[in-house]
Short mmCIF file of C-alpha atoms in Angstrom, two decimals:
data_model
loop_
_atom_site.label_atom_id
_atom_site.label_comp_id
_atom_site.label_asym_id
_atom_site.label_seq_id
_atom_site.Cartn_x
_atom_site.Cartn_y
_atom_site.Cartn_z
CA UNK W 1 -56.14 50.82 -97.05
CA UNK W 2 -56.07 54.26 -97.82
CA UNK W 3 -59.50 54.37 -99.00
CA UNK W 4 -61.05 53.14 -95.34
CA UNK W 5 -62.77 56.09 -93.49
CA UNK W 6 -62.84 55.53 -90.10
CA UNK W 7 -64.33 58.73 -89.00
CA UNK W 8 -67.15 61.19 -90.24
CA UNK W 9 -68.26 64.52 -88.50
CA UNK W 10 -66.74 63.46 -85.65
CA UNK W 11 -68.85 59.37 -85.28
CA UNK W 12 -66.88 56.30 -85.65
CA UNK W 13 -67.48 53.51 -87.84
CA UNK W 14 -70.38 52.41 -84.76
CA UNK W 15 -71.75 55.33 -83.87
CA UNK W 16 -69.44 56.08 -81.09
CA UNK W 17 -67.54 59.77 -80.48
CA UNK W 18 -63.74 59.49 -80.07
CA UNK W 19 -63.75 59.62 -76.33
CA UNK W 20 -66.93 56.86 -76.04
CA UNK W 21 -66.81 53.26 -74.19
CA UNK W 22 -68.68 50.20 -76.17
CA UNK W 23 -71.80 49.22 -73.17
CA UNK W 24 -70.48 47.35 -70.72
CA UNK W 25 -72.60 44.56 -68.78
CA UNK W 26 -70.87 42.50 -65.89
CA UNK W 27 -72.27 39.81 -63.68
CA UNK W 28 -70.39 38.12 -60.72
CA UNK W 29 -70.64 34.82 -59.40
CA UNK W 30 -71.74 33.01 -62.06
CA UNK W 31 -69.69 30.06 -61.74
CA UNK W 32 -70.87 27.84 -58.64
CA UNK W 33 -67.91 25.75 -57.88
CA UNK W 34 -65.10 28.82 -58.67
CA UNK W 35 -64.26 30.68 -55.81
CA UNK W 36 -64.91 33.65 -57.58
CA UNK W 37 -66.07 34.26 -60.60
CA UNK W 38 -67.41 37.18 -63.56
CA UNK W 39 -68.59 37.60 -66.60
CA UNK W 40 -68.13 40.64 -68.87
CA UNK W 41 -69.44 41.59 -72.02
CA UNK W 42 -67.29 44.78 -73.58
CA UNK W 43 -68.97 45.59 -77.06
CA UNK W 44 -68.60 42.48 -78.95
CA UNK W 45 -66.51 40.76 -76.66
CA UNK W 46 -67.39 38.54 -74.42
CA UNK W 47 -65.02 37.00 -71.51
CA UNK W 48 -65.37 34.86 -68.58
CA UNK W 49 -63.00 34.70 -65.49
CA UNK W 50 -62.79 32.31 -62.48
CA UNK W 51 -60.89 32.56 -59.44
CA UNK W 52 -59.54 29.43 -57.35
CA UNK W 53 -57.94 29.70 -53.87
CA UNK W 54 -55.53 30.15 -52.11
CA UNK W 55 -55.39 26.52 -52.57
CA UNK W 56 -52.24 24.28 -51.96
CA UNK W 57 -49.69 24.30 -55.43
CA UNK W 58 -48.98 21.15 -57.50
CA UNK W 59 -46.45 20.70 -58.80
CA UNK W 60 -44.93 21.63 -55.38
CA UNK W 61 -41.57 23.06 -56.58
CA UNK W 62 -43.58 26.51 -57.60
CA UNK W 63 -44.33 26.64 -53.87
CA UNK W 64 -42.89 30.39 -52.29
CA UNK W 65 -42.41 29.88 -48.43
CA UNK W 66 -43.18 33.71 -47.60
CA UNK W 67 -46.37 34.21 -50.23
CA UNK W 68 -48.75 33.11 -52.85
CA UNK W 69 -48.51 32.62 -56.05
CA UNK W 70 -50.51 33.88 -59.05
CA UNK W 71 -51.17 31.91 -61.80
CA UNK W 72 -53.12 33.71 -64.72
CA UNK W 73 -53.84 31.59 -67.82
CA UNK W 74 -55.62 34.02 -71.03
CA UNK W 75 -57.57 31.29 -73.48
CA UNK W 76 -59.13 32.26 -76.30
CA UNK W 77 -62.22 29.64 -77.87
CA UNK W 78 -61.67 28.52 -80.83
CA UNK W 79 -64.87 29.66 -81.75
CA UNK W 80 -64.26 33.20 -80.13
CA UNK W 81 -63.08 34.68 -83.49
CA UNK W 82 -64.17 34.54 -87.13
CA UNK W 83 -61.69 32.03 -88.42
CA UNK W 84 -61.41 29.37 -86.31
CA UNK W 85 -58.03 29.24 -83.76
CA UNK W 86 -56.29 26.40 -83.37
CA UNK W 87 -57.08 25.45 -79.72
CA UNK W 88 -54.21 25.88 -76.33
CA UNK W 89 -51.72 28.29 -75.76
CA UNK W 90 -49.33 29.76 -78.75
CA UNK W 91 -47.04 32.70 -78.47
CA UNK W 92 -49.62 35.81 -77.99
CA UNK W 93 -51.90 34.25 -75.03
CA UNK W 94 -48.34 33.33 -73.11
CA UNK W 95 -47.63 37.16 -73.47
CA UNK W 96 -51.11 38.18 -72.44
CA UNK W 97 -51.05 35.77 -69.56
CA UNK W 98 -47.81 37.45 -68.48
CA UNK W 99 -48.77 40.76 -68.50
CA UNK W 100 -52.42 40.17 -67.17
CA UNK W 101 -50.81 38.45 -63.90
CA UNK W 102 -48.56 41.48 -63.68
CA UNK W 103 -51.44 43.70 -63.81
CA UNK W 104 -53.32 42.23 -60.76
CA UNK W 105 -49.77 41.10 -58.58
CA UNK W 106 -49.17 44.52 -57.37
CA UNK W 107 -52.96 45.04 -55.66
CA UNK W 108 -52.91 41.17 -54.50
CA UNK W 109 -51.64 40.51 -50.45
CA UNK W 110 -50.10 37.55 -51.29
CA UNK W 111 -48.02 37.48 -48.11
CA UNK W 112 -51.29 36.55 -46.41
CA UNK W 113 -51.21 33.36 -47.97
CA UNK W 114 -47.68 31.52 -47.64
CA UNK W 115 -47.09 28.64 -49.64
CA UNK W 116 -50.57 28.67 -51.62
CA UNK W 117 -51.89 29.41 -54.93
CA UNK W 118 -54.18 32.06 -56.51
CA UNK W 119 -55.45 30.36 -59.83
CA UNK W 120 -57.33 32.83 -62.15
CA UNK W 121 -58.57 31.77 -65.33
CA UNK W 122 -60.11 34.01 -68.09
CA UNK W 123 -61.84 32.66 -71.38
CA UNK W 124 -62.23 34.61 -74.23
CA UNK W 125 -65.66 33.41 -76.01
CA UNK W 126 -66.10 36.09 -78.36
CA UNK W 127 -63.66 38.15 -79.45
CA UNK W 128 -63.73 42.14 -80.82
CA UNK W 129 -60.17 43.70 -79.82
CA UNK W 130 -59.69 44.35 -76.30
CA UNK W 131 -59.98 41.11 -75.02
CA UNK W 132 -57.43 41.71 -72.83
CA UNK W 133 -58.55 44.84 -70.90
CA UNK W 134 -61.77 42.67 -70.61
CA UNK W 135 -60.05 39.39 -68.82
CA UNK W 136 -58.51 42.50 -66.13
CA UNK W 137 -61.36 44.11 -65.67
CA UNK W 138 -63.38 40.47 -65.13
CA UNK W 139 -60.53 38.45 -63.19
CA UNK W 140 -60.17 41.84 -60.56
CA UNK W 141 -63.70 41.30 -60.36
CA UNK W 142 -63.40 38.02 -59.43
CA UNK W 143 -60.91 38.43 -57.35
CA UNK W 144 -63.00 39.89 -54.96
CA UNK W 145 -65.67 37.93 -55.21
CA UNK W 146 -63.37 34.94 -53.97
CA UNK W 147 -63.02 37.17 -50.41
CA UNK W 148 -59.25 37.91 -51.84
CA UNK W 149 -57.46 40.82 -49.47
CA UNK W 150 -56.64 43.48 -52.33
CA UNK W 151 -55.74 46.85 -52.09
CA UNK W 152 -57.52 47.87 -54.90
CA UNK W 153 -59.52 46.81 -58.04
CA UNK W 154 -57.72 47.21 -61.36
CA UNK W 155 -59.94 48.53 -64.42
CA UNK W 156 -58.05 48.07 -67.78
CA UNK W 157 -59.36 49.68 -71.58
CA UNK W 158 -57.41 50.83 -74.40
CA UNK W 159 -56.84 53.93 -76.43
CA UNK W 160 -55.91 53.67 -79.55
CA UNK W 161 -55.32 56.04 -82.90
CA UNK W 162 -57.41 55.89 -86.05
CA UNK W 163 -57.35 58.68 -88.96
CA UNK W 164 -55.15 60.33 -87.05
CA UNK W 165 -57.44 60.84 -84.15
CA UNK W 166 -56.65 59.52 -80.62
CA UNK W 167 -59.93 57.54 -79.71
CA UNK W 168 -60.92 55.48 -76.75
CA UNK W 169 -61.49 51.33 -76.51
CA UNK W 170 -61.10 50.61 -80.50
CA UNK W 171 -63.07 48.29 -81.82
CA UNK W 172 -61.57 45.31 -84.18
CA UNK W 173 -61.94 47.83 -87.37
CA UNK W 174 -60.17 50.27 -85.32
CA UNK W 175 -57.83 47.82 -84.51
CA UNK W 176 -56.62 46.04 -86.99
CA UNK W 177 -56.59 48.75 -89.62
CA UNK W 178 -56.16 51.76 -87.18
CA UNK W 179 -52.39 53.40 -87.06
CA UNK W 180 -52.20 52.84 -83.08
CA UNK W 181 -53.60 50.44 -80.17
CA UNK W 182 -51.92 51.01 -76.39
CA UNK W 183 -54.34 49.06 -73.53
CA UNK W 184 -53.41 50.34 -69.82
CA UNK W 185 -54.34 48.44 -66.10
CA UNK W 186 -54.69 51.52 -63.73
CA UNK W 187 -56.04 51.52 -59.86
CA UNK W 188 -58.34 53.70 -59.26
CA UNK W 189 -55.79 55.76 -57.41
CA UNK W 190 -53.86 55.88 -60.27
CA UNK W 191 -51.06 53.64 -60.62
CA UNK W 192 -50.52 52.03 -64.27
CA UNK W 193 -50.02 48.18 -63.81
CA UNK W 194 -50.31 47.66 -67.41
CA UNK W 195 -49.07 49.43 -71.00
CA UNK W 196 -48.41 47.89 -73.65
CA UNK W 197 -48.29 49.93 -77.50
CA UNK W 198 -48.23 48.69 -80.83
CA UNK W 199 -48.09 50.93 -83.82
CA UNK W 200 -46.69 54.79 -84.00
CA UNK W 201 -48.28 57.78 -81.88
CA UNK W 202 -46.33 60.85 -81.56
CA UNK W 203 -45.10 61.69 -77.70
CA UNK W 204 -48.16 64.29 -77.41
CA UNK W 205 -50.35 61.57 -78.80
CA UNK W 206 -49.40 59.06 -76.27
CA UNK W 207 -50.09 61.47 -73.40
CA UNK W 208 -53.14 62.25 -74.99
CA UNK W 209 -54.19 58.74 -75.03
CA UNK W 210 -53.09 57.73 -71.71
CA UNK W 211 -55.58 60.62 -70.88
CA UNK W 212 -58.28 58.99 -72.12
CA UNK W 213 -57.88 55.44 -71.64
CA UNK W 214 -57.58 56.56 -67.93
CA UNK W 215 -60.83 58.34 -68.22
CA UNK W 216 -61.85 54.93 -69.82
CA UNK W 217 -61.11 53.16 -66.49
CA UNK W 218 -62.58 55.94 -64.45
CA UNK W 219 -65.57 54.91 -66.25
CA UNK W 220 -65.09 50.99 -65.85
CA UNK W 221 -64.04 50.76 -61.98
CA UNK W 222 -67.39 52.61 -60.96
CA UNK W 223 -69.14 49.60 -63.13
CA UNK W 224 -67.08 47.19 -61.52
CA UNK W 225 -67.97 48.50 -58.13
CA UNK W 226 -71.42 49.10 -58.59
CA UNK W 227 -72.16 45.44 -59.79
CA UNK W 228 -70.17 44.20 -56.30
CA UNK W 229 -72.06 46.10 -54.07
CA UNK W 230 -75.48 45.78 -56.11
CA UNK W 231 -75.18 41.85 -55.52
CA UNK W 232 -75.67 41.92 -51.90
CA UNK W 233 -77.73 44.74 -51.49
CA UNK W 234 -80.33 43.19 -53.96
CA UNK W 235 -79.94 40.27 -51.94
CA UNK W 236 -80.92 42.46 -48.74
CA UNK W 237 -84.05 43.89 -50.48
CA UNK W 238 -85.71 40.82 -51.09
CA UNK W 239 -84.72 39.42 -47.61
CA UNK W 240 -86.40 42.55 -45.97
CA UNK W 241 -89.76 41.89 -48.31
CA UNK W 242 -89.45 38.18 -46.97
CA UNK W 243 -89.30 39.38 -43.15
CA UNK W 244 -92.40 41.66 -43.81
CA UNK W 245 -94.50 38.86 -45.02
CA UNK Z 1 -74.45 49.81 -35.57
CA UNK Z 2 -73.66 51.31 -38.80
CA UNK Z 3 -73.03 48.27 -41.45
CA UNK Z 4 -72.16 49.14 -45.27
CA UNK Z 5 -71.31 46.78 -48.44
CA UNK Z 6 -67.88 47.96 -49.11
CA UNK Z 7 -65.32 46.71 -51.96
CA UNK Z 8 -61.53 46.67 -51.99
CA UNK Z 9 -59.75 49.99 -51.65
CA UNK Z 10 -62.73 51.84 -50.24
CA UNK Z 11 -62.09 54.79 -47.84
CA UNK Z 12 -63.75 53.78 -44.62
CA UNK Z 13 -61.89 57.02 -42.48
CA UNK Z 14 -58.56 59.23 -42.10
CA UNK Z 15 -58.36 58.54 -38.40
CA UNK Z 16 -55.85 55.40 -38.84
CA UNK Z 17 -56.30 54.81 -35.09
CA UNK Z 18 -60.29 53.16 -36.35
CA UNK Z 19 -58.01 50.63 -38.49
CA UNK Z 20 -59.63 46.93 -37.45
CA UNK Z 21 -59.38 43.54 -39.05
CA UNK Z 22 -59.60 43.55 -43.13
CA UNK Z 23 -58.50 47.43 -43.70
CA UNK Z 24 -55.07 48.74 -44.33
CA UNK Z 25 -53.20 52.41 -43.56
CA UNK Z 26 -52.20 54.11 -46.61
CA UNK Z 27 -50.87 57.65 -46.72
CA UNK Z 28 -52.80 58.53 -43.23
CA UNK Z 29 -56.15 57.35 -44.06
CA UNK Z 30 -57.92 53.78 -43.95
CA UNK Z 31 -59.19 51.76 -47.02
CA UNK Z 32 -61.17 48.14 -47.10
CA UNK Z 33 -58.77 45.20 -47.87
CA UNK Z 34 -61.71 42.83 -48.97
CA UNK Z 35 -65.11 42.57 -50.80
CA UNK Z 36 -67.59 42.27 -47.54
CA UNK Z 37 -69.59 44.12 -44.59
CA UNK Z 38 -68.00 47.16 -43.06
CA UNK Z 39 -68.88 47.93 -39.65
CA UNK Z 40 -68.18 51.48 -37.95
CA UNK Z 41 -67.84 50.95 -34.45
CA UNK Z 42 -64.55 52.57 -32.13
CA UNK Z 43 -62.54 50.46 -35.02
CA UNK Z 44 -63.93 49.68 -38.37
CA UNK Z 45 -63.26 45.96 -39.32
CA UNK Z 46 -64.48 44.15 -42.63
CA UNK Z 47 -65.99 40.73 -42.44
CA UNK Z 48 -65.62 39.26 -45.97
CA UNK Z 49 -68.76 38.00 -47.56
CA UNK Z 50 -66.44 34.55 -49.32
CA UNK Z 51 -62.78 33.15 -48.43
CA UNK Z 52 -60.49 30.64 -47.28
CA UNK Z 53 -60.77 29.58 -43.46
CA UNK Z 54 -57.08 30.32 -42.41
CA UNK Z 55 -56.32 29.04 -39.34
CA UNK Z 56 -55.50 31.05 -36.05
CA UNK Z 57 -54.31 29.62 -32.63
CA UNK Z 58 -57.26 29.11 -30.21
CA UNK Z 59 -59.33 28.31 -32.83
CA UNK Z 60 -61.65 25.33 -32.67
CA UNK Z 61 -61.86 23.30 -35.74
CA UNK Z 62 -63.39 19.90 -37.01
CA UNK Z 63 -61.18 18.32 -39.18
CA UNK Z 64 -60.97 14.58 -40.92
CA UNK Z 65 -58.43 12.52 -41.26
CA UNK Z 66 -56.82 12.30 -44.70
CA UNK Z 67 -53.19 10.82 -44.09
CA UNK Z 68 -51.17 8.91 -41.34
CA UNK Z 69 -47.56 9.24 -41.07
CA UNK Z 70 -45.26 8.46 -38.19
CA UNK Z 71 -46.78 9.93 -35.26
CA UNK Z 72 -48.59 12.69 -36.97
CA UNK Z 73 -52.60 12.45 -38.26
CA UNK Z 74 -52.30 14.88 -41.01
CA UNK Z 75 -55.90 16.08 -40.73
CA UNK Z 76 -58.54 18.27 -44.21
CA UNK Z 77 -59.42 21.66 -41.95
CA UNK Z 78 -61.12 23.02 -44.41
CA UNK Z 79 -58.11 25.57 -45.41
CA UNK Z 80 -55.42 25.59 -47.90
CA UNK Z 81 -53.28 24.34 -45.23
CA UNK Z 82 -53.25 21.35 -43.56
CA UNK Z 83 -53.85 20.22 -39.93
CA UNK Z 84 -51.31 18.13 -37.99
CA UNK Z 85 -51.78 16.15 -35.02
CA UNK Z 86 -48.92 15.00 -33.61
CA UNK Z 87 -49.71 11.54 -31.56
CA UNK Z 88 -48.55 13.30 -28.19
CA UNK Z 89 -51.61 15.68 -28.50
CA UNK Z 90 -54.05 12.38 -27.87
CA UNK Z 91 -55.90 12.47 -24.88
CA UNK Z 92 -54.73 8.75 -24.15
CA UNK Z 93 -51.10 7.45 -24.41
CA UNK Z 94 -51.03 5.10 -27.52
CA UNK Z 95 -48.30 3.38 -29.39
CA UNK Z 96 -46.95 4.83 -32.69
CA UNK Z 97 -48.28 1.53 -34.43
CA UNK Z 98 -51.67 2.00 -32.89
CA UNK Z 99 -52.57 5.07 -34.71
CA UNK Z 100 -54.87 3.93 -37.15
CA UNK Z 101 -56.67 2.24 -34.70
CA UNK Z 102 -58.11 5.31 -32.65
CA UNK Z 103 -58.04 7.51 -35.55
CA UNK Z 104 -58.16 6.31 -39.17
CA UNK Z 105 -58.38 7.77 -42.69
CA UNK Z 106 -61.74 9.52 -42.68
CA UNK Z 107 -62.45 10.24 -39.08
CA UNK Z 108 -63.82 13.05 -37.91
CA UNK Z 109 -62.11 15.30 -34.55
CA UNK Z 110 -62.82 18.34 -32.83
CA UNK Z 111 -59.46 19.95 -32.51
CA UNK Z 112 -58.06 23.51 -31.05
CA UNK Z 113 -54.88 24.83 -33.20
CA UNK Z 114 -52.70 25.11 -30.71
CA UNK Z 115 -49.89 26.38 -33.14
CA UNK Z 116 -49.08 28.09 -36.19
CA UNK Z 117 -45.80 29.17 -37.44
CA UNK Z 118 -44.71 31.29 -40.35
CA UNK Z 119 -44.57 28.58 -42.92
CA UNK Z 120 -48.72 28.02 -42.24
CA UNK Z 121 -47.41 24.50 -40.20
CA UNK Z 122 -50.74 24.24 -38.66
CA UNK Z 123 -50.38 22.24 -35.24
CA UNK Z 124 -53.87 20.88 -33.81
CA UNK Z 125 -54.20 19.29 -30.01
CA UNK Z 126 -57.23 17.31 -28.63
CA UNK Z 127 -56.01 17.52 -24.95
CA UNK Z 128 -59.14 19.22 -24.19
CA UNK Z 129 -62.40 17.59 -22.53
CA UNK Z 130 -64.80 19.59 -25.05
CA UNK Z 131 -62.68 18.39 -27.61
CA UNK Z 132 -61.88 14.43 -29.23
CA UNK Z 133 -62.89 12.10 -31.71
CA UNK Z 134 -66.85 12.24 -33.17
CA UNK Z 135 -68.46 9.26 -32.68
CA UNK Z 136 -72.36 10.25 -33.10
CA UNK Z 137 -73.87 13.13 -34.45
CA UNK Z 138 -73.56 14.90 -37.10
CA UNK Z 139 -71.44 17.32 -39.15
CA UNK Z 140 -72.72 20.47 -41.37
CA UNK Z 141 -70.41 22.67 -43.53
CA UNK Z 142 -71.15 26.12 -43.78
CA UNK Z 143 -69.09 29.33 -45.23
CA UNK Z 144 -66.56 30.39 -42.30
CA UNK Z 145 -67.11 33.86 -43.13
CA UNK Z 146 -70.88 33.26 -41.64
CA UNK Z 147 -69.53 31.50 -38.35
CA UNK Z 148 -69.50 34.87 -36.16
CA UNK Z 149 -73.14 35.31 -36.88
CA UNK Z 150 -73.91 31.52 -35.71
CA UNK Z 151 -72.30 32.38 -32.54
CA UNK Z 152 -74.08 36.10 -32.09
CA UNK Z 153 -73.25 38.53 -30.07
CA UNK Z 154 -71.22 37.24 -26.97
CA UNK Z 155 -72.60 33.48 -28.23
CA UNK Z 156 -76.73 34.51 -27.69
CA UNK Z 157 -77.38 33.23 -31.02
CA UNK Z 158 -75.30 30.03 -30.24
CA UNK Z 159 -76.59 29.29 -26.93
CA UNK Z 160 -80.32 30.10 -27.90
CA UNK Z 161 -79.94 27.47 -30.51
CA UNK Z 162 -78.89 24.79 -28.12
CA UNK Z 163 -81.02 25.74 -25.73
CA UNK Z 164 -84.13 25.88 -28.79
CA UNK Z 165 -83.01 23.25 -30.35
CA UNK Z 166 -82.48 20.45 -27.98
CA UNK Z 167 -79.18 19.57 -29.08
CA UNK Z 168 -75.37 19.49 -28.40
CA UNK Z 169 -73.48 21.83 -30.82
CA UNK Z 170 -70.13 22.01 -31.43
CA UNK Z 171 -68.95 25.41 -33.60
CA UNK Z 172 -65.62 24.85 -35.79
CA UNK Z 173 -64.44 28.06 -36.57
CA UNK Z 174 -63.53 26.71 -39.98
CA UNK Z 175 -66.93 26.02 -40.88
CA UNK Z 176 -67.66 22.52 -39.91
CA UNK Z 177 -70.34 22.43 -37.38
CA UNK Z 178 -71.31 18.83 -34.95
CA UNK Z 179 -74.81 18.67 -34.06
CA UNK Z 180 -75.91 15.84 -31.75
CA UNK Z 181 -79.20 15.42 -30.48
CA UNK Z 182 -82.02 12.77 -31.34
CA UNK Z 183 -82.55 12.13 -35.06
CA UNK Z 184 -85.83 14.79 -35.58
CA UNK Z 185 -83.92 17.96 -33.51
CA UNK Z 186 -80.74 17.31 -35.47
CA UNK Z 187 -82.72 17.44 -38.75
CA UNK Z 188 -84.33 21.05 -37.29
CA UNK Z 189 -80.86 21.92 -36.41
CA UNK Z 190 -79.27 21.46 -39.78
CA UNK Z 191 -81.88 23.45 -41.12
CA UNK Z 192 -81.62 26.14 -39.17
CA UNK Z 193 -78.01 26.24 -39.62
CA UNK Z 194 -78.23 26.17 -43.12
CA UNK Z 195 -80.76 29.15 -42.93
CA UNK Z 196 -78.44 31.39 -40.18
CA UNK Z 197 -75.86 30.93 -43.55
CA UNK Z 198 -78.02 32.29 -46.32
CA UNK Z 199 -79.17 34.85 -43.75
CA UNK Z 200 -76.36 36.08 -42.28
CA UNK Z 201 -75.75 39.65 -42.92
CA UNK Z 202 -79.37 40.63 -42.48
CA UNK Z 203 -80.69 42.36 -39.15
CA UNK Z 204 -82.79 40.89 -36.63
CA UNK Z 205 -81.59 37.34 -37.03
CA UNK Z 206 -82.12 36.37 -34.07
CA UNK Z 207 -85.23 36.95 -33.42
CA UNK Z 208 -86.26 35.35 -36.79
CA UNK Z 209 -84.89 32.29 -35.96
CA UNK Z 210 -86.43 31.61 -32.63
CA UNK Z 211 -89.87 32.01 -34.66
CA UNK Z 212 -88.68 29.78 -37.50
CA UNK Z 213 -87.67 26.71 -34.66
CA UNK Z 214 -91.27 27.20 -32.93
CA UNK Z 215 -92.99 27.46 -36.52
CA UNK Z 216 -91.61 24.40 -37.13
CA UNK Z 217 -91.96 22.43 -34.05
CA UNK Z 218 -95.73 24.06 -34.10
CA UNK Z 219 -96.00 22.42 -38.08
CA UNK Z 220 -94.65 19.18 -36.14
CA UNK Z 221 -97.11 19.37 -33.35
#
């Protein structure tokens, strides 16, 4: 392991410099009969999310009289990763299901839907470490697009820590044979619904990296905005051409 | 007017006195609640472009039958709540076992919620004379989020497409719109419903649509 070189004159193993984002493409509403729905392609990995609701809960006992609910279910393929996964939920999707809901809850008025749920399902189809911070960034996506009241968007990448060098959204190499991976959820005003760390970074390392994974999201919420607002006023264009005619 | 494609959490103004319908106050200034049109006027309000139809008191809504129970008609509105009609809100006195004979699984009514409580109990009424059981016509469903624009400015757009279209039309706030008329108009009414919905957030509707009903009754002849 010792032999691995992760970094030369500054480039990563794919071309990237420490504080670089893989490209990013995002498309909303791409799923006709979901409420809301977006796909996201981060690097190599490539996630769908869907948005039901506030629809009426079965089984009725998870019913809260005073708000909604939030159901968040994180599936990965089978075919999403190089050897195949056994399919349906095992220990690590349960977690990231857990802390993905938790990530959204806090920007989410559920109190304007009593007794309803908010269904959000994300499928991973390729994986390439960071799935995670890609189901946020696609489900808060699709949140809106399903007319949700939020306060906020939530944008979501990771930071991680790789020959000793604090870099930005790690890559599987990075990953799996890097010392350090922490993925954050931040709004864009700045308050962390997400961290999560696995591996050892010293305490200025960590505030290093929380540096530049926000910086990360920075980067992500303006793409998450601009493909909202670029739907409709796309839309608008060609309506305008049609009235011309 | 000024009208803008905002997202949640977008500062629309620091005056919090502007705050309208889908904004919040935070820290002195106002920021968008949804994913929709903005539009500064004395108070800025956001009209989503997709949601839920949740039901409001006054509203009028068309809503079909989907369960009977003892002396309620528990009625689809097009929500994530359901309508009730209790039997005392029929126009006509009837008998508790008569219920399925005036109104049975799958009708269609024109209600008015006349209540709804905390707990989203959603309480309908048809003691109204615009309001009661279809019997002819027709029904089209349509986003709610576009019914404002179907209605227009103080109703022109509504009452120019009655008045255009030849036909009797009945606006559910939740989406569900009647149209009765003979058998050609309805068919020109659907379709111009169906158009006011993919158009509705562009300007000069209005006027678009009264050339689009005599383009087509000119294709006609």
């Amino acid at each position: 392991m010792d032999e691995r070189v992760f970094i030369k004159d500054g480039i990563r193993l794919d071309g990237r410099r420490f504080d670089e984002l893989r490209p990013i493409k995002m498309e909303v509403g791409v799923l006709k009969r979901a409420d809301g729905s977006c796909y996201i392609e981060m690097g190599d990995n490539k996630v769908i999310a869907a948005v039901y609701g506030p629809r009426e809960v079965h089984p009725r006992h998870l019913q809260e009289v005073n708000r909604a609910i939030i159901r968040y279910r994180y599936n990965m393929a089978s075919f999403s990763v190089e050897e195949r996964r056994r399919p349906g939920p095992d220990r690590r999707s349960y977690e990231l299901s857990k802390v993905s809901r938790e990530a959204l809850e806090p920007v989410i008025l559920t109190s304007y839907f009593p007794k309803s749920v908010i269904d959000i399902f994300v499928e991973v189809l390729q994986a390439d470490a960071g799935t995670r911070t890609a189901g946020i960034n696609a489900a808060s996506v699709a949140l809106a697009d399903a007319g949700i009241p939020m306060r906020s968007l939530v944008s979501s990448c990771a930071a991680g820590k790789v020959d000793g060098q604090i870099v930005l959204d790690p890559m599987k190499d990075e990953d799996n044979f890097g010392q350090a991976d922490m993925p954050i959820a931040i709004t864009p005003t700045g308050e962390i619904t997400l961290l999560q760390m696995d591996g050892i970074m010293t305490r200025d390392e960590f505030r290093q990296a929380i540096e530049l994974a926000k910086k990360g999201c920075q980067e992500i919420y303006r793409i998450q905005r601009k493909v909202l607002i670029d739907r409709y006023s796309q839309f608008e264009d060609l309506q305008d051409e049609g009235s011309r005619r | 007017m000024d009208r803008k494609i905002v997202i949640p959490g977008d500062l629309l103004s620091e005056d919090t006195r502007r705050a309208g319908e889908g904004t919040y106050v935070r820290n002195g200034k106002v920021y968008s609640l949804l994913y929709g049109i903005a539009s500064f006027r004395d108070k800025i309000s956001v009209i989503p472009l997709a949601g839920k139809y949740l039901p409001a008191v006054g509203d009028n809504v068309i809503g079909v039958v989907k369960d009977i129970t003892f002396s309620n008609w528990i009625l689809d509105i097009n929500s994530p709540y359901d309508g009730l009609l209790h039997i005392s809100e029929f126009p006509k006195k009837i008998d508790v076992e008569d219920m399925s004979k005036y109104l049975r699984i799958g009708s269609s009514v024109m209600a008015r919620v006349k209540d709804v409580d905390p707990a989203m109990k959603v309480e309908l009424t048809l003691n109204d004379r615009r309001l009661g059981v279809i019997k002819t016509g027709r029904v089209v469903e349509i986003s709610h989020t576009r019914v404002p624009r179907l209605i227009g400015k103080g109703g022109s757009m509504i009452s120019m497409l009655k008045k255009e279209l030849n036909c009797n039309i009945f606006v559910g706030q939740n989406g569900r719109i009647w149209v009765s008329g003979n058998e050609e108009d309805m068919d020109l009414a659907l379709k111009t419903i169906l158009l006011i919905e993919r158009e509705a957030h562009t300007n000069g509707l209005t006027d678009r649509i009264v050339e689009y009903i005599k383009d087509a009754r000119r294709a006609r002849g």
